[in-house]
């Protein structure tokens, strides 16, 4: 059995690992790089050299986030015709997210190609079209939690809850080698925070001897969830008093629903005044509908709300913004108002024009609630090194206050990661730290060693490991 780390190796996006076993070639995740637009585009334009798409037998998807799923249509375009195993919720979310990815690419390319044509260069093609997404959707095999499935002789797949976003899974692969030796490989995908709102907690599958573990926040401890509501309340009281705006850049899937949940709770408890809350993203609207449909994935607290007649993701004053014209019109309205808009790292999407219109006013607040990759506008806002930031081609004075709530992260912190590892490590001999910036995967590998792992490694891109 051989594992080759093709993506998310010493970086936080582009999750892709190749497992070769029992005569089959299996991709664990097939994600796109995200981050600074130009660099990400260059990296995503080709599949890793190790991959001949026609020779990949299966893809197994931990969850629908684009940095885990977004390269699948390109794989199909390059000739992949195998099955894609994922939970049913992931299949539904991929359908909307990958189509959105096509739209974002078209929009970004318009800008890039205008420049290339001016420079006399050949225009770039999009990575894939909606027809590739259509073809991919035919290959999905919705797979339930806790139902072992023999996907090939000697290869058994089972999904467990990862508690990260709707449909997110821990991937367990049982591999029986030709020589009669067996391995159990456990891949964390992205691990949710313990006790996060809405979704059930991650699980601790037993018996793995090889583990691949994400490291996004191996360097920090998030503040407690109680703090999130207190701080959100503080910001909302502030914008009510100042008649100003609270802009929250948020990923459409996962983070947006968490924010809705917290705002709903604050309002229901009478802790904040009702203010207009605009969810400015068609993708967020579609994703929220999918969240509302799969109540079987909800945790006890969300179920209690639901059973008491409260939809945890809807409240008075909240509205979805559909067209770009409606989105632009928000710039002319007076506060108080909350605008939750994509993209989460502020690299594109409607949030950028809201930021451009708002950051010059010191009464406004920008609230960062998710991971901001290096080189992104979101990271520049968080670091706040300069007085101005470049947005949509212009230097804009940064007067608004920028706050960060890390507890809203959909990723486990150091304590969560190690809690999970301690719960699954019984037989683990080899552990691989992936999905983190270079210092964080290194830190994760050190932590795994401290917690008793005999061989903990932070692999580099393209590195392979063979197991008898
Ligand atoms: Zn994720």
CSV table of C-alpha atoms and ligand atoms in Angstrom, one decimal:
chain,number,residue,atom,x,y,z
A,1,UNK,CA,0.0,0.0,0.0
A,2,UNK,CA,1.3,3.4,-0.9
A,3,UNK,CA,0.2,6.9,0.0
A,4,UNK,CA,1.3,10.0,-2.0
A,5,UNK,CA,0.6,13.4,-0.7
A,6,UNK,CA,-0.4,15.5,-3.8
A,7,UNK,CA,-2.0,18.6,-2.1
A,8,UNK,CA,-2.6,20.3,1.2
A,9,UNK,CA,1.0,19.2,2.0
A,10,UNK,CA,2.5,22.0,4.1
A,11,UNK,CA,-0.3,24.3,2.9
A,12,UNK,CA,-3.9,24.7,4.0
A,13,UNK,CA,-5.9,24.1,0.8
A,14,UNK,CA,-5.8,21.8,-2.3
A,15,UNK,CA,-6.5,18.6,-0.3
A,16,UNK,CA,-5.6,15.6,-2.4
A,17,UNK,CA,-4.0,12.3,-1.3
A,18,UNK,CA,-3.5,9.3,-3.5
A,19,UNK,CA,-3.8,5.8,-2.0
A,20,UNK,CA,-2.6,2.8,-4.1
A,21,UNK,CA,-3.8,-0.5,-2.7
A,22,UNK,CA,-5.3,-3.8,-3.9
A,23,UNK,CA,-4.6,-2.9,-7.5
A,24,UNK,CA,-6.7,0.3,-7.2
A,25,UNK,CA,-5.8,4.0,-7.3
A,26,UNK,CA,-8.0,6.0,-5.0
A,27,UNK,CA,-8.0,9.7,-4.4
A,28,UNK,CA,-8.9,11.0,-0.9
A,29,UNK,CA,-10.3,14.4,-1.8
A,30,UNK,CA,-9.6,16.3,-4.9
A,31,UNK,CA,-9.6,20.0,-4.0
A,32,UNK,CA,-8.6,23.3,-5.4
A,33,UNK,CA,-6.0,25.6,-4.0
A,34,UNK,CA,-7.6,28.7,-2.6
A,35,UNK,CA,-5.9,31.9,-1.5
A,36,UNK,CA,-4.5,34.8,-3.4
A,37,UNK,CA,-6.4,34.7,-6.7
A,38,UNK,CA,-3.5,34.8,-9.2
A,39,UNK,CA,-1.3,32.3,-7.4
A,40,UNK,CA,-4.2,29.9,-6.8
A,41,UNK,CA,-5.2,30.1,-10.4
A,42,UNK,CA,-1.7,29.2,-11.6
A,43,UNK,CA,-1.5,26.3,-9.3
A,44,UNK,CA,-5.0,25.0,-10.2
A,45,UNK,CA,-4.4,25.1,-13.9
A,46,UNK,CA,-3.0,21.6,-14.0
A,47,UNK,CA,-3.6,18.4,-12.1
A,48,UNK,CA,-0.6,17.0,-10.2
A,49,UNK,CA,1.9,15.2,-12.6
A,50,UNK,CA,1.4,12.0,-10.6
A,51,UNK,CA,-2.2,11.8,-11.8
A,52,UNK,CA,-3.5,10.2,-14.9
A,53,UNK,CA,-7.2,10.9,-14.5
A,54,UNK,CA,-8.2,7.8,-16.6
A,55,UNK,CA,-6.3,5.5,-14.3
A,56,UNK,CA,-7.9,6.7,-11.0
A,57,UNK,CA,-10.5,4.1,-10.0
A,58,UNK,CA,-12.3,6.0,-7.1
A,59,UNK,CA,-12.4,9.3,-5.4
A,60,UNK,CA,-13.6,9.5,-1.8
A,61,UNK,CA,-14.7,12.9,-0.6
A,62,UNK,CA,-14.4,14.0,3.0
A,63,UNK,CA,-16.7,17.0,2.5
A,64,UNK,CA,-18.0,19.6,0.0
A,65,UNK,CA,-15.7,22.6,0.6
A,66,UNK,CA,-14.0,23.6,-2.6
A,67,UNK,CA,-10.5,23.1,-1.3
A,68,UNK,CA,-11.5,19.4,-0.9
A,69,UNK,CA,-13.9,18.9,-3.9
A,70,UNK,CA,-13.2,21.6,-6.4
A,71,UNK,CA,-10.8,19.8,-8.6
A,72,UNK,CA,-13.2,16.8,-9.3
A,73,UNK,CA,-14.7,18.3,-12.4
A,74,UNK,CA,-11.2,18.9,-13.9
A,75,UNK,CA,-10.5,15.2,-13.1
A,76,UNK,CA,-13.6,14.3,-15.1
A,77,UNK,CA,-12.6,16.6,-17.9
A,78,UNK,CA,-9.3,14.8,-18.0
A,79,UNK,CA,-11.0,11.4,-18.4
A,80,UNK,CA,-11.9,10.1,-14.9
A,81,UNK,CA,-14.9,7.9,-15.0
A,82,UNK,CA,-14.7,6.1,-11.6
A,83,UNK,CA,-17.1,6.3,-8.7
A,84,UNK,CA,-17.1,9.2,-6.2
A,85,UNK,CA,-18.0,8.1,-2.7
A,86,UNK,CA,-19.4,10.8,-0.4
A,87,UNK,CA,-22.2,11.3,2.1
A,88,UNK,CA,-25.6,12.3,0.6
A,89,UNK,CA,-25.4,15.9,2.0
A,90,UNK,CA,-21.9,16.3,0.4
A,91,UNK,CA,-23.3,15.2,-3.0
A,92,UNK,CA,-26.1,17.8,-2.7
A,93,UNK,CA,-23.7,20.5,-1.6
A,94,UNK,CA,-21.2,19.7,-4.3
A,95,UNK,CA,-23.9,20.1,-6.9
A,96,UNK,CA,-24.4,23.8,-5.9
A,97,UNK,CA,-20.9,24.6,-4.9
A,98,UNK,CA,-19.1,23.3,-8.0
A,99,UNK,CA,-21.6,25.1,-10.3
A,100,UNK,CA,-20.8,28.3,-8.2
A,101,UNK,CA,-17.1,27.5,-8.7
A,102,UNK,CA,-17.7,27.5,-12.6
A,103,UNK,CA,-19.4,30.9,-12.2
A,104,UNK,CA,-16.6,32.3,-10.1
A,105,UNK,CA,-14.0,31.1,-12.6
A,106,UNK,CA,-15.8,32.7,-15.5
A,107,UNK,CA,-16.0,36.0,-13.6
A,108,UNK,CA,-12.3,35.9,-12.6
A,109,UNK,CA,-11.2,34.9,-16.1
A,110,UNK,CA,-13.0,37.9,-17.6
A,111,UNK,CA,-10.7,40.1,-15.6
A,112,UNK,CA,-7.5,38.1,-16.1
A,113,UNK,CA,-8.1,37.6,-19.9
A,114,UNK,CA,-8.8,41.3,-20.5
A,115,UNK,CA,-5.3,41.9,-19.1
A,116,UNK,CA,-3.8,39.0,-21.1
A,117,UNK,CA,-5.3,40.2,-24.4
A,118,UNK,CA,-3.9,43.7,-23.8
A,119,UNK,CA,-0.5,42.1,-23.3
A,120,UNK,CA,-0.9,40.1,-26.5
A,121,UNK,CA,-1.1,36.8,-24.6
A,122,UNK,CA,-3.4,33.9,-25.2
A,123,UNK,CA,-6.5,34.0,-23.0
A,124,UNK,CA,-6.9,31.3,-20.3
A,125,UNK,CA,-9.7,28.7,-20.4
A,126,UNK,CA,-11.7,28.0,-17.3
A,127,UNK,CA,-10.6,24.8,-15.4
A,128,UNK,CA,-14.0,23.3,-16.3
A,129,UNK,CA,-17.5,24.0,-17.4
A,130,UNK,CA,-20.9,23.1,-16.0
A,131,UNK,CA,-21.1,20.2,-18.5
A,132,UNK,CA,-18.1,18.7,-16.6
A,133,UNK,CA,-20.0,19.2,-13.3
A,134,UNK,CA,-23.1,17.5,-14.9
A,135,UNK,CA,-20.9,14.5,-15.9
A,136,UNK,CA,-19.3,14.4,-12.4
A,137,UNK,CA,-22.7,14.4,-10.6
A,138,UNK,CA,-23.5,11.1,-12.4
A,139,UNK,CA,-20.5,9.5,-10.7
A,140,UNK,CA,-21.5,10.2,-7.1
A,141,UNK,CA,-22.4,7.3,-4.9
A,142,UNK,CA,-24.2,8.7,-1.8
A,143,UNK,CA,-22.9,6.7,1.1
A,144,UNK,CA,-24.3,6.5,4.7
A,145,UNK,CA,-22.4,6.9,7.9
A,146,UNK,CA,-21.5,3.7,9.8
A,147,UNK,CA,-22.2,1.4,6.9
A,148,UNK,CA,-19.0,-0.4,5.8
A,149,UNK,CA,-19.0,-0.7,2.0
A,150,UNK,CA,-16.6,-3.0,0.1
A,151,UNK,CA,-15.7,-0.8,-2.8
A,152,UNK,CA,-13.2,-3.4,-4.3
A,153,UNK,CA,-12.0,-6.8,-3.2
A,154,UNK,CA,-9.9,-6.2,-0.1
A,155,UNK,CA,-10.9,-2.5,0.2
A,156,UNK,CA,-13.6,-1.4,2.6
A,157,UNK,CA,-14.8,2.2,3.2
A,158,UNK,CA,-16.7,3.5,6.2
A,159,UNK,CA,-17.7,7.1,7.0
A,160,UNK,CA,-17.9,8.6,10.5
A,161,UNK,CA,-19.0,12.1,11.6
A,162,UNK,CA,-16.3,14.8,11.4
A,163,UNK,CA,-18.5,17.6,12.8
A,164,UNK,CA,-17.1,20.2,10.4
A,165,UNK,CA,-19.8,21.2,7.9
A,166,UNK,CA,-23.0,19.4,6.9
A,167,UNK,CA,-22.1,16.0,5.4
A,168,UNK,CA,-18.5,16.1,6.5
A,169,UNK,CA,-16.9,12.7,7.2
A,170,UNK,CA,-13.9,11.0,8.7
A,171,UNK,CA,-12.8,8.5,6.1
A,172,UNK,CA,-11.8,5.0,7.2
A,173,UNK,CA,-10.3,2.6,4.7
A,174,UNK,CA,-9.6,-1.0,5.5
A,175,UNK,CA,-7.0,-2.4,3.2
A,176,UNK,CA,-6.1,-6.1,3.0
A,177,UNK,CA,-2.8,-6.5,1.1
A,178,UNK,CA,-1.8,-9.3,-1.2
A,179,UNK,CA,0.5,-10.7,1.5
A,180,UNK,CA,-2.3,-11.0,3.9
A,181,UNK,CA,-1.3,-7.9,6.0
A,182,UNK,CA,-4.0,-5.5,6.8
A,183,UNK,CA,-4.0,-1.7,7.4
A,184,UNK,CA,-6.7,0.6,8.6
A,185,UNK,CA,-6.2,4.1,7.3
A,186,UNK,CA,-8.1,7.0,9.0
A,187,UNK,CA,-8.3,10.4,7.3
A,188,UNK,CA,-9.7,13.3,9.4
A,189,UNK,CA,-10.7,15.5,6.4
A,190,UNK,CA,-11.4,18.7,8.2
A,191,UNK,CA,-12.2,18.2,11.8
A,192,UNK,CA,-14.9,20.4,13.4
A,193,UNK,CA,-14.7,22.1,16.7
A,194,UNK,CA,-16.1,20.1,19.6
A,195,UNK,CA,-19.5,21.5,20.7
A,196,UNK,CA,-19.9,23.7,17.6
A,197,UNK,CA,-23.5,24.8,16.9
A,198,UNK,CA,-26.0,22.9,14.8
A,199,UNK,CA,-24.1,19.8,13.9
A,200,UNK,CA,-23.2,16.6,15.8
A,201,UNK,CA,-19.8,16.2,17.4
A,202,UNK,CA,-17.0,14.3,15.6
A,203,UNK,CA,-16.5,10.7,16.4
A,204,UNK,CA,-13.6,8.5,17.4
A,205,UNK,CA,-13.3,5.5,15.1
A,206,UNK,CA,-11.1,2.8,16.6
A,207,UNK,CA,-8.4,0.5,15.3
A,208,UNK,CA,-6.5,2.6,12.7
A,209,UNK,CA,-2.8,2.1,12.4
A,210,UNK,CA,-2.2,5.0,9.9
A,211,UNK,CA,-3.8,8.4,10.3
A,212,UNK,CA,-3.8,11.5,8.1
A,213,UNK,CA,-4.7,14.5,10.2
A,214,UNK,CA,-5.5,18.1,9.4
A,215,UNK,CA,-3.4,20.9,11.2
A,216,UNK,CA,-5.2,24.2,10.3
A,217,UNK,CA,-5.2,25.5,13.9
A,218,UNK,CA,-2.6,23.2,15.6
A,219,UNK,CA,-0.9,26.4,17.0
A,220,UNK,CA,-3.8,27.9,18.9
A,221,UNK,CA,-6.7,27.5,21.3
A,222,UNK,CA,-10.1,29.1,20.4
A,223,UNK,CA,-12.0,31.1,23.0
A,224,UNK,CA,-15.1,29.4,24.4
A,225,UNK,CA,-18.4,29.4,22.5
A,226,UNK,CA,-20.1,31.5,25.2
A,227,UNK,CA,-17.7,34.3,24.3
A,228,UNK,CA,-19.0,34.3,20.7
A,229,UNK,CA,-22.5,35.3,21.7
A,230,UNK,CA,-21.3,38.0,24.1
A,231,UNK,CA,-19.0,39.5,21.4
A,232,UNK,CA,-21.6,39.3,18.7
A,233,UNK,CA,-24.0,41.1,21.0
A,234,UNK,CA,-21.5,43.8,21.7
A,235,UNK,CA,-20.9,44.5,18.0
A,236,UNK,CA,-24.6,44.6,17.3
A,237,UNK,CA,-25.3,46.9,20.2
A,238,UNK,CA,-22.6,49.1,18.8
A,239,UNK,CA,-23.9,49.3,15.2
A,240,UNK,CA,-27.5,50.0,16.6
A,241,UNK,CA,-26.1,52.9,18.6
A,242,UNK,CA,-24.0,54.2,15.7
A,243,UNK,CA,-26.5,53.4,13.0
A,244,UNK,CA,-23.7,51.7,11.1
A,245,UNK,CA,-22.9,48.5,9.4
A,246,UNK,CA,-21.4,45.2,10.6
A,247,UNK,CA,-19.9,43.4,7.6
A,248,UNK,CA,-19.2,39.7,8.1
A,249,UNK,CA,-17.3,38.0,5.3
A,250,UNK,CA,-18.3,34.3,5.5
A,251,UNK,CA,-18.0,31.1,3.6
A,252,UNK,CA,-21.4,30.2,2.2
A,253,UNK,CA,-21.4,26.7,3.6
A,254,UNK,CA,-20.9,26.2,7.3
A,255,UNK,CA,-19.9,29.5,8.6
A,256,UNK,CA,-22.9,31.5,7.3
A,257,UNK,CA,-25.3,28.9,8.9
A,258,UNK,CA,-23.4,29.2,12.2
A,259,UNK,CA,-23.7,33.0,12.3
A,260,UNK,CA,-27.5,32.6,11.5
A,261,UNK,CA,-27.8,30.2,14.4
A,262,UNK,CA,-26.0,32.5,16.9
A,263,UNK,CA,-28.0,35.6,15.8
A,264,UNK,CA,-31.2,33.6,16.1
A,265,UNK,CA,-30.3,32.6,19.7
A,266,UNK,CA,-29.4,36.1,20.7
A,267,UNK,CA,-32.6,37.5,19.2
A,268,UNK,CA,-34.8,34.7,20.7
A,269,UNK,CA,-33.3,35.4,24.1
A,270,UNK,CA,-34.0,39.1,23.8
A,271,UNK,CA,-30.3,39.9,24.1
A,272,UNK,CA,-30.1,42.0,20.9
A,273,UNK,CA,-32.5,44.4,19.1
A,274,UNK,CA,-33.9,43.2,15.8
A,275,UNK,CA,-31.8,44.7,13.0
A,276,UNK,CA,-31.9,43.9,9.3
A,277,UNK,CA,-29.6,41.0,8.5
A,278,UNK,CA,-28.8,40.6,4.8
A,279,UNK,CA,-27.4,37.3,3.7
A,280,UNK,CA,-25.9,38.4,0.5
A,281,UNK,CA,-25.0,35.3,-1.5
A,282,UNK,CA,-27.2,33.1,-3.7
A,283,UNK,CA,-25.0,30.2,-2.8
A,284,UNK,CA,-25.6,30.8,1.0
A,285,UNK,CA,-29.3,30.7,0.4
A,286,UNK,CA,-29.2,27.4,-1.4
A,287,UNK,CA,-26.8,25.9,1.2
A,288,UNK,CA,-29.0,27.0,4.0
A,289,UNK,CA,-32.0,25.2,2.4
A,290,UNK,CA,-29.9,22.0,2.3
A,291,UNK,CA,-29.0,22.5,6.0
A,292,UNK,CA,-32.7,22.9,6.8
A,293,UNK,CA,-33.5,19.7,5.0
A,294,UNK,CA,-31.0,17.4,6.8
A,295,UNK,CA,-32.1,17.8,10.4
A,296,UNK,CA,-30.9,14.3,11.1
A,297,UNK,CA,-27.4,15.8,11.2
A,298,UNK,CA,-28.4,18.3,13.9
A,299,UNK,CA,-27.0,18.1,17.5
A,300,UNK,CA,-29.3,17.9,20.6
A,301,UNK,CA,-29.5,21.6,21.1
A,302,UNK,CA,-30.5,22.4,17.5
A,303,UNK,CA,-33.1,19.6,17.7
A,304,UNK,CA,-34.5,21.1,20.9
A,305,UNK,CA,-35.0,24.4,19.1
A,306,UNK,CA,-36.5,22.7,16.2
A,307,UNK,CA,-38.9,20.6,18.4
A,308,UNK,CA,-40.0,23.8,20.2
A,309,UNK,CA,-41.1,25.2,16.8
A,310,UNK,CA,-38.1,27.4,16.1
A,311,UNK,CA,-36.3,27.0,12.8
A,312,UNK,CA,-32.6,27.4,14.0
A,313,UNK,CA,-31.6,29.1,10.8
A,314,UNK,CA,-34.4,31.7,10.3
A,315,UNK,CA,-35.4,34.7,12.3
A,316,UNK,CA,-37.3,38.0,12.0
A,317,UNK,CA,-35.4,40.7,10.1
A,318,UNK,CA,-33.2,38.2,8.1
A,319,UNK,CA,-33.4,38.3,4.3
A,320,UNK,CA,-31.5,36.8,1.5
A,321,UNK,CA,-30.2,39.1,-1.2
A,322,UNK,CA,-30.6,37.6,-4.7
A,323,UNK,CA,-29.5,39.9,-7.5
A,324,UNK,CA,-26.3,41.9,-7.9
A,325,UNK,CA,-28.4,45.0,-8.2
A,326,UNK,CA,-30.1,44.4,-4.8
A,327,UNK,CA,-26.6,43.8,-3.4
A,328,UNK,CA,-25.3,47.1,-4.7
A,329,UNK,CA,-28.4,48.9,-3.4
A,330,UNK,CA,-27.4,48.0,0.2
A,331,UNK,CA,-24.5,50.5,-0.2
A,332,UNK,CA,-27.0,53.3,-0.2
A,333,UNK,CA,-29.0,52.2,2.9
A,334,UNK,CA,-28.3,53.6,6.3
A,335,UNK,CA,-27.5,51.3,9.2
A,336,UNK,CA,-27.9,49.7,11.5
A,337,UNK,CA,-27.6,46.5,9.4
A,338,UNK,CA,-25.6,43.3,9.3
A,339,UNK,CA,-24.3,42.0,6.0
A,340,UNK,CA,-23.1,38.5,5.8
A,341,UNK,CA,-21.5,37.9,2.4
A,342,UNK,CA,-19.1,35.7,0.5
A,343,UNK,CA,-16.3,35.1,-0.1
A,344,UNK,CA,-15.0,34.1,3.2
A,345,UNK,CA,-11.4,35.2,2.5
A,346,UNK,CA,-12.6,38.5,0.8
A,347,UNK,CA,-10.7,37.5,-2.5
A,348,UNK,CA,-13.8,38.0,-4.6
A,349,UNK,CA,-17.6,37.9,-4.5
A,350,UNK,CA,-20.0,40.5,-3.2
A,351,UNK,CA,-18.3,41.1,0.1
A,352,UNK,CA,-15.6,43.0,-1.6
A,353,UNK,CA,-17.9,45.8,-2.8
A,354,UNK,CA,-19.4,46.0,0.7
A,355,UNK,CA,-16.0,46.3,2.2
A,356,UNK,CA,-14.9,48.9,-0.3
A,357,UNK,CA,-18.1,51.0,0.5
A,358,UNK,CA,-17.7,50.6,4.3
A,359,UNK,CA,-14.1,50.4,5.5
A,360,UNK,CA,-13.6,54.2,5.2
A,361,UNK,CA,-16.1,54.9,8.0
A,362,UNK,CA,-14.8,54.4,11.5
A,363,UNK,CA,-18.3,53.6,12.8
A,364,UNK,CA,-18.5,50.4,10.8
A,365,UNK,CA,-17.2,47.0,11.9
A,366,UNK,CA,-15.7,44.2,9.8
A,367,UNK,CA,-15.9,40.9,11.6
A,368,UNK,CA,-13.6,38.2,10.5
A,369,UNK,CA,-14.9,34.7,11.5
A,370,UNK,CA,-12.8,32.3,9.5
A,371,UNK,CA,-9.4,31.2,8.4
A,372,UNK,CA,-7.7,33.8,6.1
A,373,UNK,CA,-5.0,32.3,3.9
A,374,UNK,CA,-1.7,34.2,3.3
A,375,UNK,CA,-1.9,36.8,0.6
A,376,UNK,CA,-5.7,37.3,0.7
A,377,UNK,CA,-7.5,40.6,1.3
A,378,UNK,CA,-9.0,39.0,4.4
A,379,UNK,CA,-5.5,38.4,5.9
A,380,UNK,CA,-4.5,42.0,5.1
A,381,UNK,CA,-7.5,43.2,6.9
A,382,UNK,CA,-6.8,41.1,10.0
A,383,UNK,CA,-3.1,42.1,10.1
A,384,UNK,CA,-4.1,45.7,9.5
A,385,UNK,CA,-0.4,46.7,8.8
A,386,UNK,CA,-1.1,49.6,6.5
A,387,UNK,CA,-3.5,52.5,6.6
A,388,UNK,CA,-4.9,51.7,3.3
A,389,UNK,CA,-5.9,48.4,1.5
A,390,UNK,CA,-6.2,47.7,-2.2
A,391,UNK,CA,-9.8,46.8,-3.2
A,392,UNK,CA,-11.1,46.4,-6.7
A,393,UNK,CA,-8.1,48.3,-8.1
A,394,UNK,CA,-8.2,51.3,-5.7
A,395,UNK,CA,-6.4,52.0,-2.5
A,396,UNK,CA,-9.0,52.5,0.2
A,397,UNK,CA,-8.4,54.1,3.6
A,398,UNK,CA,-9.0,51.5,6.4
A,399,UNK,CA,-10.9,53.4,9.2
A,400,UNK,CA,-13.4,50.7,10.2
A,401,UNK,CA,-12.6,48.5,13.1
A,402,UNK,CA,-11.6,45.0,12.2
A,403,UNK,CA,-12.3,42.2,14.8
A,404,UNK,CA,-11.8,38.5,14.7
A,405,UNK,CA,-13.8,35.8,16.3
A,406,UNK,CA,-11.8,32.6,16.1
A,407,UNK,CA,-14.3,30.6,18.2
A,408,UNK,CA,-16.6,30.6,15.1
A,409,UNK,CA,-14.1,28.6,13.2
A,410,UNK,CA,-15.4,25.3,11.8
A,411,UNK,CA,-12.0,23.8,12.5
A,412,UNK,CA,-10.9,22.2,15.8
A,413,UNK,CA,-8.2,24.0,17.6
A,414,UNK,CA,-5.1,22.4,19.1
A,415,UNK,CA,-7.0,21.0,22.1
A,416,UNK,CA,-9.7,19.6,19.8
A,417,UNK,CA,-7.2,18.1,17.4
A,418,UNK,CA,-5.4,16.3,20.2
A,419,UNK,CA,-8.6,15.3,21.9
A,420,UNK,CA,-9.6,13.6,18.7
A,421,UNK,CA,-6.1,12.0,18.2
A,422,UNK,CA,-6.0,10.7,21.7
A,423,UNK,CA,-9.5,9.2,21.1
A,424,UNK,CA,-8.4,7.3,18.0
A,425,UNK,CA,-4.7,6.6,18.5
A,426,UNK,CA,-5.0,3.2,20.2
A,427,UNK,CA,-3.1,1.4,17.4
A,428,UNK,CA,-1.8,4.3,15.3
A,429,UNK,CA,1.9,3.9,14.4
A,430,UNK,CA,2.2,6.4,11.5
A,431,UNK,CA,0.6,9.8,11.5
A,432,UNK,CA,0.8,12.4,8.8
A,433,UNK,CA,0.1,16.1,9.5
A,434,UNK,CA,-1.5,17.8,6.5
A,435,UNK,CA,-3.7,20.8,5.7
A,436,UNK,CA,-1.8,23.5,7.5
A,437,UNK,CA,0.8,26.2,6.9
A,438,UNK,CA,4.4,25.0,7.1
A,439,UNK,CA,4.9,25.9,10.8
A,440,UNK,CA,1.5,24.4,11.8
A,441,UNK,CA,2.1,21.0,10.2
A,442,UNK,CA,5.5,20.9,11.8
A,443,UNK,CA,3.8,21.8,15.2
A,444,UNK,CA,1.2,19.2,14.6
A,445,UNK,CA,3.8,16.5,13.9
A,446,UNK,CA,5.6,17.4,17.1
A,447,UNK,CA,2.3,17.3,19.1
A,448,UNK,CA,1.6,13.8,17.6
A,449,UNK,CA,5.0,12.6,18.7
A,450,UNK,CA,4.4,14.0,22.2
A,451,UNK,CA,1.1,12.1,22.3
A,452,UNK,CA,2.9,8.9,21.6
A,453,UNK,CA,3.0,8.5,17.9
A,454,UNK,CA,6.0,6.5,16.8
A,455,UNK,CA,6.3,8.1,13.4
A,456,UNK,CA,4.7,11.5,12.9
A,457,UNK,CA,5.6,13.3,9.7
A,458,UNK,CA,4.6,16.5,7.9
A,459,UNK,CA,4.9,15.3,4.3
A,460,UNK,CA,6.0,17.6,1.4
A,461,UNK,CA,4.1,17.8,-1.8
A,462,UNK,CA,4.7,14.7,-4.0
A,463,UNK,CA,6.2,12.6,-1.1
A,464,UNK,CA,5.2,9.0,-1.0
A,465,UNK,CA,5.2,6.4,1.8
A,466,UNK,CA,4.9,2.7,1.3
A,467,UNK,CA,3.5,0.2,3.8
A,468,UNK,CA,3.9,-3.6,3.7
B,1,LIG,ZN1,-13.5,22.3,5.1
